[in-house]
mmCIF file of C-alpha atoms and ligand atoms in Angstrom:
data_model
loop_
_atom_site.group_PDB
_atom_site.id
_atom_site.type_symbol
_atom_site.label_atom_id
_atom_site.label_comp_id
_atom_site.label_asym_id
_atom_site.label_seq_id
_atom_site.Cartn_x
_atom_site.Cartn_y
_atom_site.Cartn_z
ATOM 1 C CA UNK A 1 -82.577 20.428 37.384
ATOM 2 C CA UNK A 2 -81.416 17.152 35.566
ATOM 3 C CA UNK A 3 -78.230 15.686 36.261
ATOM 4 C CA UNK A 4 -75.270 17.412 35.122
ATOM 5 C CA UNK A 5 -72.143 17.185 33.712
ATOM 6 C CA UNK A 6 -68.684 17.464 36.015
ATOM 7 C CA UNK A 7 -67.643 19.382 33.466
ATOM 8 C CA UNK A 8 -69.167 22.840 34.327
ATOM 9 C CA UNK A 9 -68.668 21.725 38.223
ATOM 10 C CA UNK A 10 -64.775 21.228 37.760
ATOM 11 C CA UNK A 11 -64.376 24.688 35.426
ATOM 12 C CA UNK A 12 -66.075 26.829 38.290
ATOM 13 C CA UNK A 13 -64.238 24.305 41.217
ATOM 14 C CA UNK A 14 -60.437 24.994 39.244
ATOM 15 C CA UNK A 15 -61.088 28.464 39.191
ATOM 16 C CA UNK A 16 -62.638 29.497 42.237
ATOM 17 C CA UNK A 17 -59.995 26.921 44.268
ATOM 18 C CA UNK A 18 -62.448 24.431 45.876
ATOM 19 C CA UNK A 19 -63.266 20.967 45.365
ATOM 20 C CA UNK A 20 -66.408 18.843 45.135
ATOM 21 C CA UNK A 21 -67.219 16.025 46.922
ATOM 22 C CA UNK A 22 -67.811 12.718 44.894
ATOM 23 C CA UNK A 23 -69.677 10.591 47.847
ATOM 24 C CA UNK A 24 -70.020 6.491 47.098
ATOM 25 C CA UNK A 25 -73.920 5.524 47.534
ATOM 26 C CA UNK A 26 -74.170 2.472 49.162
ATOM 27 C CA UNK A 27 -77.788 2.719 49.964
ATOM 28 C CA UNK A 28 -80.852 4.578 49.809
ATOM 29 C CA UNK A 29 -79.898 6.586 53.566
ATOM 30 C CA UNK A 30 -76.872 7.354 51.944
ATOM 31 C CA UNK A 31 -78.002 8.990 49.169
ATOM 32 C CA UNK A 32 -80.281 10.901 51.025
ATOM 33 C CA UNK A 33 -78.368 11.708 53.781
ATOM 34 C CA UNK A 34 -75.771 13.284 50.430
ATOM 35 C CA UNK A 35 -78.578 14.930 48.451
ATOM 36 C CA UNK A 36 -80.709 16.662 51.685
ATOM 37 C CA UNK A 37 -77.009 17.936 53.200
ATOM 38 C CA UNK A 38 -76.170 19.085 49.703
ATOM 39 C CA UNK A 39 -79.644 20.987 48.992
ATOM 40 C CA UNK A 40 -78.775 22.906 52.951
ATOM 41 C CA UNK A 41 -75.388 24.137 52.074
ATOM 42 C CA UNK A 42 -76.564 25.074 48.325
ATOM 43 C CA UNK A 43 -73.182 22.785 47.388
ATOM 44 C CA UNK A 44 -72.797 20.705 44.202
ATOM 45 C CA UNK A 45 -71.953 17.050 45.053
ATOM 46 C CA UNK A 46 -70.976 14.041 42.584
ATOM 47 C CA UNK A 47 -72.481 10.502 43.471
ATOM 48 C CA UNK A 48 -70.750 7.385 42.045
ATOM 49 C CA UNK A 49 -71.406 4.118 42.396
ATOM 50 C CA UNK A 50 -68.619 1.326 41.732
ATOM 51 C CA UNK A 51 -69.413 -1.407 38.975
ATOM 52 C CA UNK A 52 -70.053 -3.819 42.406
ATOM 53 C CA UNK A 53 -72.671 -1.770 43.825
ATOM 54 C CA UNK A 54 -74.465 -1.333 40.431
ATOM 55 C CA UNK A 55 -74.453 -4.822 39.903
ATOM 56 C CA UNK A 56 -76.032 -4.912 43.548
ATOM 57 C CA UNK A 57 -78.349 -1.966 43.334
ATOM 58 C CA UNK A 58 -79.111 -2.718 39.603
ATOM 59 C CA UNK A 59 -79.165 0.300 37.343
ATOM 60 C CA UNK A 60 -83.203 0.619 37.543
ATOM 61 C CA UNK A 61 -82.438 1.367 41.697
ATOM 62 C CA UNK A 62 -79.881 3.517 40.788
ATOM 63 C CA UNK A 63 -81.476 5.622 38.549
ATOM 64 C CA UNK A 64 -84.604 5.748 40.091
ATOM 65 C CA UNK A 65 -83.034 6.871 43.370
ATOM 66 C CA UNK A 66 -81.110 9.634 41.986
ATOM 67 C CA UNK A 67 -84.346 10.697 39.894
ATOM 68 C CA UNK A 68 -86.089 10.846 43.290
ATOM 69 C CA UNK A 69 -83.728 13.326 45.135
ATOM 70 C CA UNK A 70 -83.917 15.437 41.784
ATOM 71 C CA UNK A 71 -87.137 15.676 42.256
ATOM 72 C CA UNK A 72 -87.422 16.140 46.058
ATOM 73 C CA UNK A 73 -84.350 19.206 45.493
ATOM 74 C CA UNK A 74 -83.365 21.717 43.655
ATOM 75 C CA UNK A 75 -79.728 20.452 43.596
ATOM 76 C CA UNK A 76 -76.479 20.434 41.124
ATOM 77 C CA UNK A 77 -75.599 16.881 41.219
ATOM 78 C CA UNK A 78 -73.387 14.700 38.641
ATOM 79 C CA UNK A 79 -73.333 10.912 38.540
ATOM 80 C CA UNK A 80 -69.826 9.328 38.307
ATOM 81 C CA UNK A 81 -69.407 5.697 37.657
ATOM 82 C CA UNK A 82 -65.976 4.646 39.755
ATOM 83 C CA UNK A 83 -63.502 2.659 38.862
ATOM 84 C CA UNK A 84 -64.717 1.137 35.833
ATOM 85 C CA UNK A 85 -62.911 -1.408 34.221
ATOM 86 C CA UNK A 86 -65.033 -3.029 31.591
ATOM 87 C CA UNK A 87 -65.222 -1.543 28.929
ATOM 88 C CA UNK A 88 -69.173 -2.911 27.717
ATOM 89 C CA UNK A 89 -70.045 -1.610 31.333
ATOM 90 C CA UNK A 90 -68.493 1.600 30.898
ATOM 91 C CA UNK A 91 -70.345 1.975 27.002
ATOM 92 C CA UNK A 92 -73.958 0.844 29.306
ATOM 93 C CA UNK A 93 -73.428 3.388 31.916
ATOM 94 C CA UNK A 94 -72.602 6.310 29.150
ATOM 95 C CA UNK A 95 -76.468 4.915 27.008
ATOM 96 C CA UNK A 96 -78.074 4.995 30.563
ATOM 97 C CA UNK A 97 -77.633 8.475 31.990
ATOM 98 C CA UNK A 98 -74.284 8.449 33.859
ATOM 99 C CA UNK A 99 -73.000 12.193 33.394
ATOM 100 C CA UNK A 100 -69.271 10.644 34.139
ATOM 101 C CA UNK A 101 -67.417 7.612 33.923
ATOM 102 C CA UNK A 102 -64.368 6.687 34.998
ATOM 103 C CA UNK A 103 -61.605 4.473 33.322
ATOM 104 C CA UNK A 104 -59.337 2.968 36.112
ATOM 105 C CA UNK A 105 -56.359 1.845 33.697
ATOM 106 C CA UNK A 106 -54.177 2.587 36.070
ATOM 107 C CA UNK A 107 -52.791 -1.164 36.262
ATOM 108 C CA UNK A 108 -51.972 -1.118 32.528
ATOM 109 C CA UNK A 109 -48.754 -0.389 30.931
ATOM 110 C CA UNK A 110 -48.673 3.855 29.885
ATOM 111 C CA UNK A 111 -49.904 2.864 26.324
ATOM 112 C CA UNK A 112 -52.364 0.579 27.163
ATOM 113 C CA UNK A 113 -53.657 3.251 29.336
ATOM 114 C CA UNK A 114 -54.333 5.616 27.054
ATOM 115 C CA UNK A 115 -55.579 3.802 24.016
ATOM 116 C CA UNK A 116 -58.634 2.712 26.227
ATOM 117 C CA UNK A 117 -58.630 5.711 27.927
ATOM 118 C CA UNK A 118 -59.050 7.717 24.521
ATOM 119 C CA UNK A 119 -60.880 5.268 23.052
ATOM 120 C CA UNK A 120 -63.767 5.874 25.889
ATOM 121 C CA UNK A 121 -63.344 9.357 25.293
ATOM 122 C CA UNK A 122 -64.409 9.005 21.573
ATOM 123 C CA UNK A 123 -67.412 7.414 23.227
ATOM 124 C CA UNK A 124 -68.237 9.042 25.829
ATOM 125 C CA UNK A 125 -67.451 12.896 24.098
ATOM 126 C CA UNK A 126 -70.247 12.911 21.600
ATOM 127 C CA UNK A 127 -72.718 11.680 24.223
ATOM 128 C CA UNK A 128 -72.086 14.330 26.878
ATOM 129 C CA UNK A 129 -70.085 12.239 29.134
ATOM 130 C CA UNK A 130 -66.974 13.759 30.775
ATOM 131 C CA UNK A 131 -64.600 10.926 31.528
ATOM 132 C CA UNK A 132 -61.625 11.101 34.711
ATOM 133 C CA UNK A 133 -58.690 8.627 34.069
ATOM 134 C CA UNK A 134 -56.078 7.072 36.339
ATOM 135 C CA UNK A 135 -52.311 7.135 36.633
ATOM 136 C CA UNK A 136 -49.992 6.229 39.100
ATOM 137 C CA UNK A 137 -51.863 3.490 41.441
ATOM 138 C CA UNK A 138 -53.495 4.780 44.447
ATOM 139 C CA UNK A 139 -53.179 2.115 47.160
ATOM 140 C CA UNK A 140 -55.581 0.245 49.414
ATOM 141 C CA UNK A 141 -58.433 -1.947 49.272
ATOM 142 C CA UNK A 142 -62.687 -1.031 47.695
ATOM 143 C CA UNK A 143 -65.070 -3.065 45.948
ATOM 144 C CA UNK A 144 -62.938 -6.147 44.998
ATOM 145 C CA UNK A 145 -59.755 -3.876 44.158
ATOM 146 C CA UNK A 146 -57.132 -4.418 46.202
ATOM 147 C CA UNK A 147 -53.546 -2.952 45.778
ATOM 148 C CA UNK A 148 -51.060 -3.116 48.360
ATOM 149 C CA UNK A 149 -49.170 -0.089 49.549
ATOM 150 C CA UNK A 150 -46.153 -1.572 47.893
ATOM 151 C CA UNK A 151 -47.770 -2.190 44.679
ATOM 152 C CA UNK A 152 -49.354 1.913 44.853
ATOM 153 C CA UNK A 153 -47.111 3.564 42.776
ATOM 154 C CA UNK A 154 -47.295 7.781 42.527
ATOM 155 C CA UNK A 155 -48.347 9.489 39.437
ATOM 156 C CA UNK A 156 -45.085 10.530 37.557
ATOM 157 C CA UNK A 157 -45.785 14.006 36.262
ATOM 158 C CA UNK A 158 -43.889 14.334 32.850
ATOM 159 C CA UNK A 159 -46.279 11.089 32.101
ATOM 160 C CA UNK A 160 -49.091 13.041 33.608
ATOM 161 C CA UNK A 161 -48.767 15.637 31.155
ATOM 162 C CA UNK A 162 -48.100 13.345 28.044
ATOM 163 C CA UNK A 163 -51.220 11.160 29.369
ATOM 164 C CA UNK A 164 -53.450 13.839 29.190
ATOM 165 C CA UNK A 165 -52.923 15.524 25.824
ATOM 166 C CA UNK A 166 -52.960 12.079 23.909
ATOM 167 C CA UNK A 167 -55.667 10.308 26.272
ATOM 168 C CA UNK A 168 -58.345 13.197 25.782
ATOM 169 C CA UNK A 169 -59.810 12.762 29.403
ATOM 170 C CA UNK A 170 -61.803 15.561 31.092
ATOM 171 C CA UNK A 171 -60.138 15.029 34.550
ATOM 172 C CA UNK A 172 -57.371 13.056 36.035
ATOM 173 C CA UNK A 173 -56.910 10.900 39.360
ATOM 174 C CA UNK A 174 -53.379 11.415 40.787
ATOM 175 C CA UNK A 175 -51.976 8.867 43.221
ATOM 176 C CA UNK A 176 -49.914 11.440 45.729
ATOM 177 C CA UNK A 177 -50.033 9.465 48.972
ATOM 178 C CA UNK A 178 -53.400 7.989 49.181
ATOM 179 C CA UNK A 179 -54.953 4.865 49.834
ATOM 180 C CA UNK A 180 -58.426 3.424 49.788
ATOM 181 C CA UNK A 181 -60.404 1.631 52.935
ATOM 182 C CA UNK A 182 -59.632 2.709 56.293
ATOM 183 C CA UNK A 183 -55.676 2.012 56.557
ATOM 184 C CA UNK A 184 -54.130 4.714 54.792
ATOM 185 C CA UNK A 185 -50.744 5.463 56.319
ATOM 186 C CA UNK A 186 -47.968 2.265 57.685
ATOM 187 C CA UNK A 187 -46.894 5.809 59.547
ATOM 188 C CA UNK A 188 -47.486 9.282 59.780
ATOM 189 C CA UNK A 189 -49.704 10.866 57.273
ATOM 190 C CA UNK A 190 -48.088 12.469 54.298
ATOM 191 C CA UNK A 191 -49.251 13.415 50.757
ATOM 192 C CA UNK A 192 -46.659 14.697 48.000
ATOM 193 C CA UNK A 193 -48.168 18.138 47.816
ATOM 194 C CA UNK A 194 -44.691 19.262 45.842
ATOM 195 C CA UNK A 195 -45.547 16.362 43.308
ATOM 196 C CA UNK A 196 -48.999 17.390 42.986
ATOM 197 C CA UNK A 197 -48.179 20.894 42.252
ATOM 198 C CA UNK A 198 -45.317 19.677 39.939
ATOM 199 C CA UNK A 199 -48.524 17.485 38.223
ATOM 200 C CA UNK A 200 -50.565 20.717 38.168
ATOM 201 C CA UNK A 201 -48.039 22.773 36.633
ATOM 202 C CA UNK A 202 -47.559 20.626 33.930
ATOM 203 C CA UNK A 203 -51.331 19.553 33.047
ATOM 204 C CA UNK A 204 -52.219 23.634 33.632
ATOM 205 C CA UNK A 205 -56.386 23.679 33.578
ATOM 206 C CA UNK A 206 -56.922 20.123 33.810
ATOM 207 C CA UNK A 207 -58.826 19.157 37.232
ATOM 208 C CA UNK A 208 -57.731 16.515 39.407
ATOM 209 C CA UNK A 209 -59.130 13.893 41.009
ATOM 210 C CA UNK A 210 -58.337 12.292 45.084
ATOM 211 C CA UNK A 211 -59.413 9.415 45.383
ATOM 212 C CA UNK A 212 -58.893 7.658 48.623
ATOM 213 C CA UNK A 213 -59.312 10.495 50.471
ATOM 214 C CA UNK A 214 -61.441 9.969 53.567
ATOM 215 C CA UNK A 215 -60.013 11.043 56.834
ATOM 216 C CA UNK A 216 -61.372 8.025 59.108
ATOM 217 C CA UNK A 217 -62.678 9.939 62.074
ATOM 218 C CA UNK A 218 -60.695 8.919 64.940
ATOM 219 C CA UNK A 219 -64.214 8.922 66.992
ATOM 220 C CA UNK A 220 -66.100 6.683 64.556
ATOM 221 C CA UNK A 221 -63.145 4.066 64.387
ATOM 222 C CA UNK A 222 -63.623 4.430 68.686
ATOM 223 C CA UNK A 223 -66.845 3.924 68.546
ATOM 224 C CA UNK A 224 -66.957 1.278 66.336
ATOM 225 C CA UNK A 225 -63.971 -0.819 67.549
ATOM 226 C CA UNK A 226 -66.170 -0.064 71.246
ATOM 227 C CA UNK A 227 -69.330 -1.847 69.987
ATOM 228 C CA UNK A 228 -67.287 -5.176 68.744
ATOM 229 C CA UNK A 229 -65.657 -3.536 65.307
ATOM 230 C CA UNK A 230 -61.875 -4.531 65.066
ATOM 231 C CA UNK A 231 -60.011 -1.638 63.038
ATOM 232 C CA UNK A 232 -57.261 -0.932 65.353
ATOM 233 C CA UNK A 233 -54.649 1.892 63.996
ATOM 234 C CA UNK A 234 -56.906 2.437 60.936
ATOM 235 C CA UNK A 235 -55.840 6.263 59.918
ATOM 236 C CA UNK A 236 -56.984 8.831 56.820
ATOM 237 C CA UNK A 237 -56.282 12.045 55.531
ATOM 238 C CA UNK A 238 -55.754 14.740 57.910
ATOM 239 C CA UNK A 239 -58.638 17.292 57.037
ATOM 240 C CA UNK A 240 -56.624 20.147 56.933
ATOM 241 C CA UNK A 241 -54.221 18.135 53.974
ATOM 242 C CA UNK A 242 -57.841 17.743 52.465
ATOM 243 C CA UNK A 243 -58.355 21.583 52.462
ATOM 244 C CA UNK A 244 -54.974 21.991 51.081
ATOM 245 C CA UNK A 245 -55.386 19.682 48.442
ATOM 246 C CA UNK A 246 -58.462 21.176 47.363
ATOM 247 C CA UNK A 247 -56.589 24.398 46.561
ATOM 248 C CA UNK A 248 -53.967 22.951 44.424
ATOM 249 C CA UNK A 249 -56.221 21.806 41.214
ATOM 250 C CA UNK A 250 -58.087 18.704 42.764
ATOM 251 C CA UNK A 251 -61.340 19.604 42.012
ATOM 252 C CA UNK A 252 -62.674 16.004 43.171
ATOM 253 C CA UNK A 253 -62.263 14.120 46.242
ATOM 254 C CA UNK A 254 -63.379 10.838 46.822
ATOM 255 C CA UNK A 255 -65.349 9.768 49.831
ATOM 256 C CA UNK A 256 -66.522 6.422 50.662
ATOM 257 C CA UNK A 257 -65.116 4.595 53.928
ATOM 258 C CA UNK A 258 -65.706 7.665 56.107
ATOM 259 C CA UNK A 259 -69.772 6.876 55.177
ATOM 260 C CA UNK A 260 -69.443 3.441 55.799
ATOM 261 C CA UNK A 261 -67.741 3.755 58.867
ATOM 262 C CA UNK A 262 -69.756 6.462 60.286
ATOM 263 C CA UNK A 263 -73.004 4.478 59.092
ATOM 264 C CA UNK A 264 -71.829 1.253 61.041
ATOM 265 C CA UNK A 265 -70.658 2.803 63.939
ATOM 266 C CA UNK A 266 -74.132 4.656 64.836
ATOM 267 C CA UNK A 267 -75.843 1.040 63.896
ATOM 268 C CA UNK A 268 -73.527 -0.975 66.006
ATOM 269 C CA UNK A 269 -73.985 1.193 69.028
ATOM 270 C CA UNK A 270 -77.587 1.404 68.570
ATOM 271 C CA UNK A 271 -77.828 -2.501 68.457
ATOM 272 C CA UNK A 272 -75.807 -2.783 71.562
ATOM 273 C CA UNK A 273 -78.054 0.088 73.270
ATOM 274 C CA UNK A 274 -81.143 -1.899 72.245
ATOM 275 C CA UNK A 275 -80.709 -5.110 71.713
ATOM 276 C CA UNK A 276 -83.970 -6.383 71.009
ATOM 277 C CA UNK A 277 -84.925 -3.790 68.121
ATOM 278 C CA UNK A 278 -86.198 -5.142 64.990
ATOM 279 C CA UNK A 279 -86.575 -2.193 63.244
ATOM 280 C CA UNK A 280 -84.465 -1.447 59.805
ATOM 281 C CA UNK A 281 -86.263 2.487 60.255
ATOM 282 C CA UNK A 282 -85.054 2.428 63.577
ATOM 283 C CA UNK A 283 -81.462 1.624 63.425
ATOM 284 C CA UNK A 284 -81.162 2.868 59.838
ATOM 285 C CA UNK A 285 -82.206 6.846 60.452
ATOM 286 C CA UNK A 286 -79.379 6.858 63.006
ATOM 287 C CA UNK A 287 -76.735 5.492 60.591
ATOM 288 C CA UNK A 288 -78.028 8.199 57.997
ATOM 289 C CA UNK A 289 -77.860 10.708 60.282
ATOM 290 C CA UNK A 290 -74.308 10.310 61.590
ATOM 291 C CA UNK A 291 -73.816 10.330 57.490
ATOM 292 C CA UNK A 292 -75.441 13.602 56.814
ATOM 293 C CA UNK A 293 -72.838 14.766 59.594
ATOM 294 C CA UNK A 294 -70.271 13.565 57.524
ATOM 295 C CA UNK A 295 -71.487 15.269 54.187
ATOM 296 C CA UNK A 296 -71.433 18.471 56.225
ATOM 297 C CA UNK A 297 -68.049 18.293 57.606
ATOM 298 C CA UNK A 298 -66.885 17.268 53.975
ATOM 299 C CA UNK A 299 -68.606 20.047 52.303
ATOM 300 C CA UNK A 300 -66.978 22.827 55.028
ATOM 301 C CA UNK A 301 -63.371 21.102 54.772
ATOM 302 C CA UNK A 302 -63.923 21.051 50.614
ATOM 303 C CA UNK A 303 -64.941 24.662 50.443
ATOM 304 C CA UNK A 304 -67.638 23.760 48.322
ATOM 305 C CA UNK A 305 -70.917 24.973 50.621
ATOM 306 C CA UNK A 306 -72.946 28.242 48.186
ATOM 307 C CA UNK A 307 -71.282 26.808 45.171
ATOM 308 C CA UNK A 308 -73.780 25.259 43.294
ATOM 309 C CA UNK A 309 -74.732 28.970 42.854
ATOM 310 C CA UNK A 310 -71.926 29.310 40.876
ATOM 311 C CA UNK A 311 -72.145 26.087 38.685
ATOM 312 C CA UNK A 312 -76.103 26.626 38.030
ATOM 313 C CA UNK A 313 -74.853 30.398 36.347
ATOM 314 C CA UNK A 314 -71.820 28.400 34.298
ATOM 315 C CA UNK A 315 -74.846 26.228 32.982
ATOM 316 C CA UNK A 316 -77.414 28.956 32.245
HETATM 317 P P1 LIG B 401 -61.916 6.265 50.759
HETATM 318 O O1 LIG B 401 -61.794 4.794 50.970
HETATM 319 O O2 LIG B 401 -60.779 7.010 51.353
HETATM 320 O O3 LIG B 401 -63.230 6.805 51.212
HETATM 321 O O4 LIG B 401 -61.820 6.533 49.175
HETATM 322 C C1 LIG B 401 -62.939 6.304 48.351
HETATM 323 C C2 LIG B 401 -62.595 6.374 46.909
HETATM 324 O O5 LIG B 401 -61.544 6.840 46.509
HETATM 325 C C3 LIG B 401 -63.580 5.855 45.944
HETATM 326 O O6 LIG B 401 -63.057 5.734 44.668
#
């Protein structure tokens, strides 16, 4: 199956009350380690790439390596760019196959906002490309953005609902609590769950997005800060705040620093285990394996495993 849309994804998610992992890929054992996990649980999965790693990867690699897992599964996967802020860049990925893109406006003023939020929608719309917009600021620190957790402000839902019928967008990122990176919480964890279902209320039917969202595995940080790593009191989500979440019209959740940290962790440990190996195979499969564990344990706490079931019948 080509890629698809996360339109279809987000109707069956909404209505069925589960959400669908949108994982970054930061490599080629990343992807993988997404699109095998996602072919065993039968789950639809999003995978988005940041304008940084694009730039990195090139949009060739990226393609290319998506193309390859199509062909190696029969999976229901959408491609999301994240947090794009150019709007040229945001035009290329729509003409070169992305089946989302996301406008993060969510530094601009309200009307700001939505003019290039809508006017990316009047793109994006006649091509086939959903597009997820941002208000409120969700917190924290990826690919070169970096907003303090005094600067994160949380999604005001009156706007929400004003934001979405003039702005056009498919799907909306809420800021609730959240933050980016691996230092979530100055204290105990807490999301707004009465603001988000305030938010829901009042955009009825229109999925939501978590971004920030990883829940920074209290082993991996361990293991990592064991082998040399210095992340001391780095905190996420609580899973079960996760599962709740997902059952409250966020249809997308965000993962990227629970990869990256359980990718580094395996590969520092191995590297202190075996000093002397040279070998990217080596070192790598174990870093992509303690990832596929990750895209499991996501897909459970999401309640998206046997969905794509569902999503490949919305599409026929
Ligand atoms: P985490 O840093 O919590 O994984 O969030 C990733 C994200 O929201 C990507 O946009």
């Amino acid at each position: 199956m080509p890629l698809v849309s996360t339109k279809e994804m987000f109707d069956v998610a909404y209505r069925e009350g589960f959400a669908v992992g949108a994982f970054n890929m930061s490599s080629l054992d990343a992807v993988q380690a997404i699109t095998d996990v996602a072919a065993e649980e039968d789950s639809p999965v999003i995978l988005q790439a940041c304008p940084v790693a694009r730039r990195y990867y090139t949009m060739p690699y990226v393609m290319h390596l998506i193309a390859a897992a199509l062909e190696t599964h029969d999976i229901v996967v959408a491609l999301n760019l994240d947090h794009g802020i150019d709007i040229d860049n945001i035009r290329d990925c729509v003409d070169t196959g992305y089946t989302s893109v996301m406008f993060d406006g969510s530094a601009l003023p309200l009307e700001e906002n939505i003019r290039i939020t809508r006017e990316i929608v009047e793109y994006a719309h006649p091509r086939g490309v959903a597009v997820e917009a941002e208000l409120g600021r969700v917190g924290g620190e990826e690919a070169g953005l970096d907003v303090s957790l005094k600067e994160a402000s949380f999604t005001d839902p009156a706007e929400a609902a004003e934001f979405v019928e003039r702005s056009g967008c498919d799907s909306l990122a809420v800021a609730i609590g959240t933050a980016h990176g691996a230092y979530k919480f100055a204290g105990e964890p807490r999301l707004d769950f009465d603001r988000l279902l305030e938010i829901k209320k009042r955009v009825d039917g229109v999925p939501l997005v978590l971004h920030g969202a990883s829940s920074v595995a209290r082993e991996d940080v361990d293991l990592c800060n064991r082998f040399g790593a210095d992340l001391p009191g780095a905190q996420g989500v609580p899973e079960e705040m996760i599962t709740r979440a997902s059952k409250m019209g966020i249809c997308k959740v965000n993962i990227n620093t629970d990869l990256t940290l359980a990718f580094t962790a395996y590969i520092r440990r191995h590297f202190s285990e075996r000093p002397r190996d040279l070998e990217p195979r080596d070192f790598c499969a174990e870093g992509r394996e303690a990832m596929r564990e990750i895209v499991r344990r996501k897909i459970r706490v999401l309640g998206s495993a046997g969905k794509a079931a569902l999503v490949r019948d919305r599409l026929a």
